[in-house]
Short mmCIF file of C-alpha atoms in Angstrom, two decimals:
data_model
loop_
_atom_site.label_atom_id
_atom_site.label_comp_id
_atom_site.label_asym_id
_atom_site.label_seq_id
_atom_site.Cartn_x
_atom_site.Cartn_y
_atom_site.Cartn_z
CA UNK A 1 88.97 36.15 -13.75
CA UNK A 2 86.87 33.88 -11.60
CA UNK A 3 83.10 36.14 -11.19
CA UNK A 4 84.03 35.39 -7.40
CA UNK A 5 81.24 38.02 -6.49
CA UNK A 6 78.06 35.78 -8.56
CA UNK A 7 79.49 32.74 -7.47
CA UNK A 8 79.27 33.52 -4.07
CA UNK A 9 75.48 35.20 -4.32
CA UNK A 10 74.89 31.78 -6.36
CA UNK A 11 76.71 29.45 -3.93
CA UNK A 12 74.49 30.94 -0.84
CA UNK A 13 71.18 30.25 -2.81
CA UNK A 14 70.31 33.70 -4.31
CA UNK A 15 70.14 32.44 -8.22
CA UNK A 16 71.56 35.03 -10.44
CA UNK A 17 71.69 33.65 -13.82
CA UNK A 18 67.81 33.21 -13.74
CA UNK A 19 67.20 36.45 -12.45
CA UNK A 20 69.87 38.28 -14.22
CA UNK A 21 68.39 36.39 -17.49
CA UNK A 22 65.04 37.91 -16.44
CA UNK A 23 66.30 41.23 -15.98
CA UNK A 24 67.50 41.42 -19.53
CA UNK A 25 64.19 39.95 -20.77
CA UNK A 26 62.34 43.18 -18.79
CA UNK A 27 64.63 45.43 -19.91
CA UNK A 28 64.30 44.68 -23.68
CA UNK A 29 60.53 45.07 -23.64
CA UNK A 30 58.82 47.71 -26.01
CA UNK A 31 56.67 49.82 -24.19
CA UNK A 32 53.29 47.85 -24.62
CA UNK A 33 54.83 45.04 -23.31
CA UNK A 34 56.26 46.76 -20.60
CA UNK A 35 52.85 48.44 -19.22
CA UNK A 36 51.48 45.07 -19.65
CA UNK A 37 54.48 43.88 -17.33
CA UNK A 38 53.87 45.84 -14.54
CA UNK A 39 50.13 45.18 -14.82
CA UNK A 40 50.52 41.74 -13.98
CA UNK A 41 53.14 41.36 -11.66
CA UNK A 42 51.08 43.91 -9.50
CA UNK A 43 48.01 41.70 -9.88
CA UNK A 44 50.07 38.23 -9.31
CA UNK A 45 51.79 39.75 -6.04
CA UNK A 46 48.45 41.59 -4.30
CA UNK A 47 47.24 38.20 -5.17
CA UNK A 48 49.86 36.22 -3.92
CA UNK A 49 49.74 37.90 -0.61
CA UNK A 50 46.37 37.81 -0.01
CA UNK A 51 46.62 34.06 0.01
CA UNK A 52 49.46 33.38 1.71
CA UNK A 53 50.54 36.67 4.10
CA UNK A 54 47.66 36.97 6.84
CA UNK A 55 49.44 40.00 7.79
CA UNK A 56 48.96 41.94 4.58
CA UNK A 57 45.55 40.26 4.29
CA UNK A 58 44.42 41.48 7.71
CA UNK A 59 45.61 45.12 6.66
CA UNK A 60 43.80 45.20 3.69
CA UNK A 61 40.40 43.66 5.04
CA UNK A 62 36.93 44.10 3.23
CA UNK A 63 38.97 46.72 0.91
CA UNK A 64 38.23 45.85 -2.93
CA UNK A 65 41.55 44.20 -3.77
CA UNK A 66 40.69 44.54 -7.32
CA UNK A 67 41.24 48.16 -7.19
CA UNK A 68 44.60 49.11 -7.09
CA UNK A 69 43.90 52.77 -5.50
CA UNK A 70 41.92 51.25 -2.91
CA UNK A 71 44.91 49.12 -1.19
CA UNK A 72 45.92 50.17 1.98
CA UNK A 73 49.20 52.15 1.77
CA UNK A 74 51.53 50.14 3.87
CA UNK A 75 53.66 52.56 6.51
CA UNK A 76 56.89 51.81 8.57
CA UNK A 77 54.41 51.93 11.53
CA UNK A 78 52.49 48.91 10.65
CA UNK A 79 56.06 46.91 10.06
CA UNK A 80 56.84 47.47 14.40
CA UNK A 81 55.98 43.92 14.70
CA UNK A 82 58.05 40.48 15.01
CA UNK A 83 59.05 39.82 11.47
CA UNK A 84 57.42 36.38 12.18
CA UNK A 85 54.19 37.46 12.40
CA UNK A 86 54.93 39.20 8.71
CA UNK A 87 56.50 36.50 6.87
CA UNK A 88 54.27 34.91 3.79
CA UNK A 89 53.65 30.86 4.14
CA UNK A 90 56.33 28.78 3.21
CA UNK A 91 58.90 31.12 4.01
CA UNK A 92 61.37 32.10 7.24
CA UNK A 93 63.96 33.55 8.38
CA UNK A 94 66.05 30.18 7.19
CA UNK A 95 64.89 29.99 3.97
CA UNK A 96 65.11 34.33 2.95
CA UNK A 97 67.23 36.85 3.18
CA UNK A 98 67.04 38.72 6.40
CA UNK A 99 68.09 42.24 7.37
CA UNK A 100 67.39 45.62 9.26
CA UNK A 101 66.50 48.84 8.16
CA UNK A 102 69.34 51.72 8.93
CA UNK A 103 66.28 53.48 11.11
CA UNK A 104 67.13 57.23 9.54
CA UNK A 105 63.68 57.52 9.23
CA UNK A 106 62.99 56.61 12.99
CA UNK A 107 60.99 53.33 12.77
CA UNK A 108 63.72 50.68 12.34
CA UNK A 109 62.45 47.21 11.43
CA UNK A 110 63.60 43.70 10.44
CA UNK A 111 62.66 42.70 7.06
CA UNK A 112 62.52 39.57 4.39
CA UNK A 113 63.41 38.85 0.92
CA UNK A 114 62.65 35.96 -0.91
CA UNK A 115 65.86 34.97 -2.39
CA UNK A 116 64.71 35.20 -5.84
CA UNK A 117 63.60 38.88 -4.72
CA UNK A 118 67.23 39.73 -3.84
CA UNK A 119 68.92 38.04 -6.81
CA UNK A 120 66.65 40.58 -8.80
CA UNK A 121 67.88 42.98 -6.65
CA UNK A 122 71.39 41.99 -6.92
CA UNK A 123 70.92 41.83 -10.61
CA UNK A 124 69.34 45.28 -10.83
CA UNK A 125 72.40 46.82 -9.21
CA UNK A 126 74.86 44.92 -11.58
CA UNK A 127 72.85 46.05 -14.43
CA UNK A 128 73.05 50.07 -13.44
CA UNK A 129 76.49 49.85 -12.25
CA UNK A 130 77.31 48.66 -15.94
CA UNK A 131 75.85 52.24 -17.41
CA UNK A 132 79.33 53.14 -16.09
CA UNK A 133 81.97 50.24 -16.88
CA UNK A 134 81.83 48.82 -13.48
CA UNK A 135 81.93 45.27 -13.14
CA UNK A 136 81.01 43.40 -9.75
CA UNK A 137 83.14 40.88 -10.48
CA UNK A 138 86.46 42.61 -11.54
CA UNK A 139 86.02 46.42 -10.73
CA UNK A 140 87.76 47.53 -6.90
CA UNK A 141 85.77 49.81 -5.10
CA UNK A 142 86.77 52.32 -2.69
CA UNK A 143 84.12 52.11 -0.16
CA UNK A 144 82.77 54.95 2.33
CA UNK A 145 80.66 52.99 5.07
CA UNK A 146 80.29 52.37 8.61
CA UNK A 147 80.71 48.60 9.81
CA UNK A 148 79.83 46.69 12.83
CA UNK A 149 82.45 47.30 15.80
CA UNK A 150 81.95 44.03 17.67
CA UNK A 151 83.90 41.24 16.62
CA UNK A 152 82.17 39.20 14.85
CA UNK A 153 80.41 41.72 13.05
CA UNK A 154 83.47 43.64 12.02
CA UNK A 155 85.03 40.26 10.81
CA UNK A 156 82.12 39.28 8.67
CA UNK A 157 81.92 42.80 6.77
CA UNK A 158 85.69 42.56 6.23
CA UNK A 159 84.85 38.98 4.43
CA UNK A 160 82.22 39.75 2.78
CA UNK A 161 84.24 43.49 1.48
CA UNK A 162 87.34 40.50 0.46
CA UNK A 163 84.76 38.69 -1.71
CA UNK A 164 83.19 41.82 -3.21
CA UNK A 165 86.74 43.01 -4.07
CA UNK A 166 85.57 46.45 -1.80
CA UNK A 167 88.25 48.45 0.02
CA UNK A 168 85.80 49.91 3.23
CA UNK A 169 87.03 53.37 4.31
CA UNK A 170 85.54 53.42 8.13
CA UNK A 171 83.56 56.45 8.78
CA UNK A 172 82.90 56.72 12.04
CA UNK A 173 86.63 58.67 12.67
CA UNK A 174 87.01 61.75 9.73
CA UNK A 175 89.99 63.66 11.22
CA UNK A 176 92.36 64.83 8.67
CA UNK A 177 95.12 62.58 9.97
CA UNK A 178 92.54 59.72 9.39
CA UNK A 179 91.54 61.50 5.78
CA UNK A 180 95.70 62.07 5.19
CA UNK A 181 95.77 57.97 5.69
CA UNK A 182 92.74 57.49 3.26
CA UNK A 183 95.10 59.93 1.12
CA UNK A 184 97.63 56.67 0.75
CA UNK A 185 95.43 53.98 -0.15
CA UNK A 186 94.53 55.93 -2.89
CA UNK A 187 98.25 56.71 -3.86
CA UNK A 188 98.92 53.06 -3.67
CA UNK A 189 95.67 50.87 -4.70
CA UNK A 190 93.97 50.85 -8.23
CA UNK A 191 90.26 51.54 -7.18
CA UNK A 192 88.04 51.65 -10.23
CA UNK A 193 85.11 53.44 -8.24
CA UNK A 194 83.89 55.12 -4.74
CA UNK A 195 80.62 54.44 -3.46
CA UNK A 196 79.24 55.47 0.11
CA UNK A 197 77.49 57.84 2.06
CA UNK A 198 77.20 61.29 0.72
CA UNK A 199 78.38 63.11 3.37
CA UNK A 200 81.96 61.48 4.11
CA UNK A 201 82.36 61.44 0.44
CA UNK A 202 82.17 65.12 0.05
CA UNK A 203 84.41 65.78 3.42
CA UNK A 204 87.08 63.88 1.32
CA UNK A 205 86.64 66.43 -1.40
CA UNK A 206 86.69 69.17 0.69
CA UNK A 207 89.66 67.73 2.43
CA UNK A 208 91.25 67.38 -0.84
CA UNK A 209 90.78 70.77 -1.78
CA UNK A 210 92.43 71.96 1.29
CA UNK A 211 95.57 70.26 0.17
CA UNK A 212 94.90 71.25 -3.36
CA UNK A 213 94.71 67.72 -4.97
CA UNK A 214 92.94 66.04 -7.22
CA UNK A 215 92.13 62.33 -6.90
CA UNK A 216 92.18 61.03 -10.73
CA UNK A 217 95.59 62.71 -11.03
CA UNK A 218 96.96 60.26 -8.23
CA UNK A 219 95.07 57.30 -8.60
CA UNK A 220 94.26 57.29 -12.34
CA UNK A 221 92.41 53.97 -12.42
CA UNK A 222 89.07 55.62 -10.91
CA UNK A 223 86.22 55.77 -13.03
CA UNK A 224 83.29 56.94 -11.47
CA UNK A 225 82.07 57.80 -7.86
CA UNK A 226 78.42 56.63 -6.57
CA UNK A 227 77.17 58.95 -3.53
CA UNK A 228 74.11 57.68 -1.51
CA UNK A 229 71.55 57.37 1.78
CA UNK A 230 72.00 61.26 2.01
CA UNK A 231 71.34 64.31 -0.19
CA UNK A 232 73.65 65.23 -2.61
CA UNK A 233 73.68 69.24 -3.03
CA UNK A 234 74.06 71.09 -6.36
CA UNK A 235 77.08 72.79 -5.37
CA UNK A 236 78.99 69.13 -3.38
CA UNK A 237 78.23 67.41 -6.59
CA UNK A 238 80.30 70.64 -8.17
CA UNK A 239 82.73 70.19 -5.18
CA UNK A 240 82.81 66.37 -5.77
CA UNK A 241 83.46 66.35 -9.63
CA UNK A 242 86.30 68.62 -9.49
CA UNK A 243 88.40 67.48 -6.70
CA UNK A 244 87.74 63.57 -7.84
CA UNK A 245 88.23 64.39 -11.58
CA UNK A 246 84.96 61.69 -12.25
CA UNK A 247 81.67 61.60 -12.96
CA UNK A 248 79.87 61.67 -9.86
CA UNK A 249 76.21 59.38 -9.65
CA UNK A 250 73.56 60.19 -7.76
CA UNK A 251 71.74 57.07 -5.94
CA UNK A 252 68.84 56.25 -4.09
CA UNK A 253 67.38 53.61 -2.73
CA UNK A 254 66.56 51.58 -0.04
CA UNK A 255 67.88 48.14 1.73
CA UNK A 256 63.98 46.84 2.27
CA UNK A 257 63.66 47.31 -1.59
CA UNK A 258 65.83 47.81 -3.89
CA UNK A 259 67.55 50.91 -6.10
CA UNK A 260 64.78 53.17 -6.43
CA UNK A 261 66.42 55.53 -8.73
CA UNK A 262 69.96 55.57 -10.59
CA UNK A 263 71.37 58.62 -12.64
CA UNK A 264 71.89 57.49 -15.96
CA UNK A 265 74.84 59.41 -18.46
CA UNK A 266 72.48 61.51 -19.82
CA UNK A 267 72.42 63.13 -15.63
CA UNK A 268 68.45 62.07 -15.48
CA UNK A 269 67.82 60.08 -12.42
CA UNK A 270 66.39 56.90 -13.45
CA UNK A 271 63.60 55.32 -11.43
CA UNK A 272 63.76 51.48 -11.23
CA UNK A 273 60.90 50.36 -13.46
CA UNK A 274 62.28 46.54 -13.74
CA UNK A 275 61.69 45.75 -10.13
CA UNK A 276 59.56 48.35 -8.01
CA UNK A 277 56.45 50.41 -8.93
CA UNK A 278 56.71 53.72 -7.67
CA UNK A 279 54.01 56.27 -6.96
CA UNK A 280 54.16 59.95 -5.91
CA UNK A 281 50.92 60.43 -3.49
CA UNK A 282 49.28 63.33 -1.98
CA UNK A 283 48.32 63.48 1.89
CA UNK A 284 44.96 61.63 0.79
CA UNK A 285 46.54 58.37 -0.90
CA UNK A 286 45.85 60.07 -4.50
CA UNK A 287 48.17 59.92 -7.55
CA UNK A 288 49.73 63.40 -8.09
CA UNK A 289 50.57 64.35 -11.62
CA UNK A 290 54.14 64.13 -12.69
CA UNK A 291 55.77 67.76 -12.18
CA UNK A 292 53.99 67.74 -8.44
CA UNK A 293 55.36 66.66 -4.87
CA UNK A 294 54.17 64.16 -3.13
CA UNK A 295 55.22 60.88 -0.46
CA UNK A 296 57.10 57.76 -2.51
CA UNK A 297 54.86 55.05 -2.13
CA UNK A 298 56.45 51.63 -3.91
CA UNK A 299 55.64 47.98 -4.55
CA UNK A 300 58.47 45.27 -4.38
CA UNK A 301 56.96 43.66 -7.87
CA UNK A 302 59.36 39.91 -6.93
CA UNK A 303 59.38 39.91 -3.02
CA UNK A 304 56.99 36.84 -1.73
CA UNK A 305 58.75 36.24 1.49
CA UNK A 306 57.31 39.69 2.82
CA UNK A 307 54.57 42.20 1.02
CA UNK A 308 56.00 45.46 0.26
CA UNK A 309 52.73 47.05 -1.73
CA UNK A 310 52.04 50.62 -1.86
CA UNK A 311 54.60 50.79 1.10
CA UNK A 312 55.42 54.72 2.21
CA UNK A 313 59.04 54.96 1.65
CA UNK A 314 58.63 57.96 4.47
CA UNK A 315 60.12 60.19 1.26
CA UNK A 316 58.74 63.36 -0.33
CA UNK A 317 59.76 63.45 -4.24
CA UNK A 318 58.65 64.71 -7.59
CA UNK A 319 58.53 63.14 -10.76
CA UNK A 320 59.50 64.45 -13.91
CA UNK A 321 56.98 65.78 -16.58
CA UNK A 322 58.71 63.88 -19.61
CA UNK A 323 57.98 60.22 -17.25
CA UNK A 324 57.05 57.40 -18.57
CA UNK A 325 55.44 54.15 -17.23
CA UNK A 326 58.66 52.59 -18.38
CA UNK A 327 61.09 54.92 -18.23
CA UNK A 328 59.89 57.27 -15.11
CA UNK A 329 62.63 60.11 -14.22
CA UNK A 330 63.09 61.37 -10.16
CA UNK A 331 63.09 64.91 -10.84
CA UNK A 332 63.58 65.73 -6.93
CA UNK A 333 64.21 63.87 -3.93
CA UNK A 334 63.12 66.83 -1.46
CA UNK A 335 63.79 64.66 1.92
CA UNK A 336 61.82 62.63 4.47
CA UNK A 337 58.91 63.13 5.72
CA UNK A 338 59.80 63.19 9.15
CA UNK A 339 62.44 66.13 8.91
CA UNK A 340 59.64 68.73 8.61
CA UNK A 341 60.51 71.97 11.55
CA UNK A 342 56.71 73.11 12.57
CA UNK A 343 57.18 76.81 13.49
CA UNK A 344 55.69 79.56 15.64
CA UNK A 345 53.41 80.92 12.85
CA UNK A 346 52.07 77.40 11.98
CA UNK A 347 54.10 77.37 9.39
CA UNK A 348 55.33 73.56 8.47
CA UNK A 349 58.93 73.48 6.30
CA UNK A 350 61.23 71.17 5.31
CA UNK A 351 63.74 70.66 7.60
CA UNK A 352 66.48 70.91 4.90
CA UNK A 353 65.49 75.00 4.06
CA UNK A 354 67.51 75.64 7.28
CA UNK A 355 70.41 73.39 6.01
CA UNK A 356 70.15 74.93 2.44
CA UNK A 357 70.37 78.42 4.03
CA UNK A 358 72.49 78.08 6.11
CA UNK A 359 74.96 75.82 3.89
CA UNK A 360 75.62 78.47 1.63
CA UNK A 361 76.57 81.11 4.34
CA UNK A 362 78.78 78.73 6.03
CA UNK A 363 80.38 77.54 3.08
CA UNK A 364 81.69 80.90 1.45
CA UNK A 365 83.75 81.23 4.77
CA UNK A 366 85.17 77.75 4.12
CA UNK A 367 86.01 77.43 7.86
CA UNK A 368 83.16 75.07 8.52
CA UNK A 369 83.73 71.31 7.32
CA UNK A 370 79.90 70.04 8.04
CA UNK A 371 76.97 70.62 10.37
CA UNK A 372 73.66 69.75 11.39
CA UNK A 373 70.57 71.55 12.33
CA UNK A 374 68.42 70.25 15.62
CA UNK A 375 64.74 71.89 16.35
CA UNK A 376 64.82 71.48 19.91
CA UNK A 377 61.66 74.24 20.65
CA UNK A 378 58.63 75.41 18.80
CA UNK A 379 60.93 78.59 18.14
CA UNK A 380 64.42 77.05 18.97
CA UNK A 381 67.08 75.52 17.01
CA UNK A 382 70.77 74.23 17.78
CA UNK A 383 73.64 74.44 14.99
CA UNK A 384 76.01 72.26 16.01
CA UNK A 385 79.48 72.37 13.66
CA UNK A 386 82.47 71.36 13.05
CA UNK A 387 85.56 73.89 12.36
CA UNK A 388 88.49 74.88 12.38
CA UNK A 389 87.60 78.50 14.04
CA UNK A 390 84.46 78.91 16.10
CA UNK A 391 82.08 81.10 13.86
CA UNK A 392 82.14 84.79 14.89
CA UNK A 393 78.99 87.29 15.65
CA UNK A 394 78.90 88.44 11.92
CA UNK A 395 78.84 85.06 10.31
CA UNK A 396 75.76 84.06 12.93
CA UNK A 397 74.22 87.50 12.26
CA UNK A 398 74.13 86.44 8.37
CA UNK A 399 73.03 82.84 9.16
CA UNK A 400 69.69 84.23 11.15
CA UNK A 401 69.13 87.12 8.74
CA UNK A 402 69.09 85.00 6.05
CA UNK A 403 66.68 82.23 8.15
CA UNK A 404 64.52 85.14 8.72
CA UNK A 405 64.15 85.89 4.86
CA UNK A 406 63.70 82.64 4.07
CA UNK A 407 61.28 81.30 7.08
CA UNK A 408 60.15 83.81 9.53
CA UNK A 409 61.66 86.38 12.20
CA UNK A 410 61.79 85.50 16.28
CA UNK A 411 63.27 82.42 15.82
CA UNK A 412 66.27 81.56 18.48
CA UNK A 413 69.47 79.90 17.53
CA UNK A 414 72.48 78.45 19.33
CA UNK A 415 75.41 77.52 17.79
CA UNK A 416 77.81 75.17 18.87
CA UNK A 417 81.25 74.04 17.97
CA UNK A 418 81.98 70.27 18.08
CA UNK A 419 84.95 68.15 17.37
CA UNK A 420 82.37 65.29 16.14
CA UNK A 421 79.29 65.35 14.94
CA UNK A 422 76.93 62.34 15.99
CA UNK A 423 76.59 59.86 13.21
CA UNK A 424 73.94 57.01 13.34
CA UNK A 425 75.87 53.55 14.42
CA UNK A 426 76.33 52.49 10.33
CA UNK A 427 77.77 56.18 9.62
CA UNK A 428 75.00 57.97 8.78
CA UNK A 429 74.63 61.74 9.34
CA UNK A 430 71.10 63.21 9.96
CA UNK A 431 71.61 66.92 8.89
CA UNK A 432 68.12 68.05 10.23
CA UNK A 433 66.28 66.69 13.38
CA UNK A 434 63.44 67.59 14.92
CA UNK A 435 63.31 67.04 18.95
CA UNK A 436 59.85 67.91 19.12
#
């Protein structure tokens, strides 16, 4: 088979056989070598910058450049400016690849890659997706995303899905009749994987359980499924596995960057040590020992057209104790640091305790297919779901006794049914926001 999906990245100037070639090279380093790696491609690409990005070299000023703790830590904030004004010398928006945040974290902005940068990229994801047989080139994927509705948008993701041999399952519509038609492309094509957003993936499942089928049993070429962009819960992943009858892969990562972390067969959650550096900070810009929460703060180690050093991911994680420089483990992605609910006490909590709480209420009744939890007061909050049955007075009474337990009393809930729930315009559902 023609490798349709290199030839294309190749044919539109991103050069994979050089950057897949230097991918292997990183990956079979010993450790020393390794350490010594990362040392010098964060030297070469502070100092790159510096001389050729008067953007990064205005943020970092009279700061000693020669200590890495004392760069600036790069936030979404600073990026709210015409990519043009960001762009290193030598490169534009002709020359790189160009594209948008999704905005989930609320500060949408346009970014660059070098193209090298994104054939490392592209070449990172090939490389991780082989953990599990899946081949670019050769494997069909079944794939849960939004796409553009105008035109020309639409017609473009369609040819680009063609050449990556993907199959793209809208989103935006998750009825069961539209679910019951997703049903028959599975009956009928031989996908080799899923991959897509968390949340639509495990509606599918619970869909599927409804009707008391599992996925592998009717379409028995399927391999693996990929989840990503939202949280994956202990008990969806349970959920997931044994409605699909596959392994199910926990991603992360981000389109400014790269994969940030990839669960590996052994179930640890890989961090990308080929092409990022990632830090966990505290509030004060300090390394936090592995074990410990903190913000993900990562460099782009290969992107010249645009400095991504020490940039604040706007995520709250935790790495594991056993991490290594070279082989660093995500023990925890807690959530963003945006979707923290400030309550009447003072108290500041994750705004996923509410949707962890009230999940597993919700979810023994089975009614409910998803939800999502809005702080619209210091003291108020709005449920909104979607069900079969509207929830009845002793299912709410057990939803705010156990909020109560868990986060404090005189807090004031409404709860209301919706056919819908508002997705972002690529898909995306935000399961805690806070209005205030």
């Amino acid at each position: 088979m023609i490798p349709i999906f290199d030839l294309t990245l190749q044919i539109n100037g991103f050069p994979m056989k050089e950057a897949k070639a230097e991918l292997r090279k990183i990956v079979a380093f010993s450790e020393k070598e390794h350490a010594h790696f990362i040392e010098n491609k964060k030297q070469e690409i502070v100092a790159f910058h510096l001389q050729n990005n008067p953007f990064y070299k205005e943020l970092v000023g009279s700061k000693n450049s020669k200590n890495w703790n004392d760069l600036p830590v790069l936030n979404k904030q600073n990026l709210q400016k015409p990519l043009s004004e960001r762009l290193s010398k030598g490169y534009s928006t002709k020359n790189s690849y160009i594209n948008k945040t999704s905005g989930s974290s609320g500060d949408p902005f346009i970014f660059a890659k070098d193209k090298y940068c994104h054939a490392m990229t592209w070449a990172s994801n090939i490389y991780r997706f082989g953990w599990y047989g899946i081949d670019f080139n050769s494997s069909y994927q079944a794939r849960f995303y939004g796409i553009p509705m105008d035109f020309i948008g639409n017609k473009k993701e369609r040819f680009k899905d063609l050449l990556s041999r993907r199959f793209r399952f809208s989103i935006f519509d998750l009825s069961d009749d539209v679910l019951e038609g997703f049903l028959k492309h599975f009956r009928t094509k031989k996908f080799d994987y899923i991959n897509g957003y968390t949340s639509s993936i495990v509606l599918f499942a619970k869909f599927l359980q409804k009707k008391n089928i599992i996925l592998s049993a009717i379409c028995p070429t399927l391999k693996v499924c990929m989840v990503t962009s939202e949280m994956l819960f202990e008990d969806d992943k349970i959920l997931l596995e044994k409605q699909f009858g596959v392994p199910i892969v926990n991603e992360y990562g981000a389109s400014e960057l790269d994969l940030i972390a990839f669960q590996n067969p052994n179930g640890e959650w890989r961090v990308n040590s080929e092409t990022l550096f990632v830090e966990i900070l505290d509030d004060n810009n300090q390394v936090v020992p592995h074990g410990i929460s903190g913000r993900i703060v990562i460099t782009s180690l290969f992107n010249k057209a645009h400095p991504f050093i020490r940039y604040d991911t706007g995520d709250i994680g935790i790495l594991d104790e056993k991490s290594t420089l070279q082989k660093p483990i995500l023990q925890k992605l807690i959530g963003r640091t945006n979707d923290v609910a400030i309550l009447p006490s003072g108290k500041k909590s994750p705004g996923l305790t509410f949707y962890y709480v009230t999940k597993s209420f919700i979810e023994d009744d089975g009614n409910v297919k998803e939800f999502i939890i809005k702080q619209t007061k210091i003291d108020s909050f709005e449920i909104e779901y979607v069900s079969e049955t509207e929830l009845n007075l002793a299912q709410i009474q057990k939803i705010k006794k156990a909020i109560e337990l868990y986060l404090e009393p005189g807090l004031n809930f409404k709860f209301t049914r919706k056919e819908v729930l508002e997705r972002s315009n690529r898909g995306k559902l935000k399961q805690f926001k806070s209005m205030l």
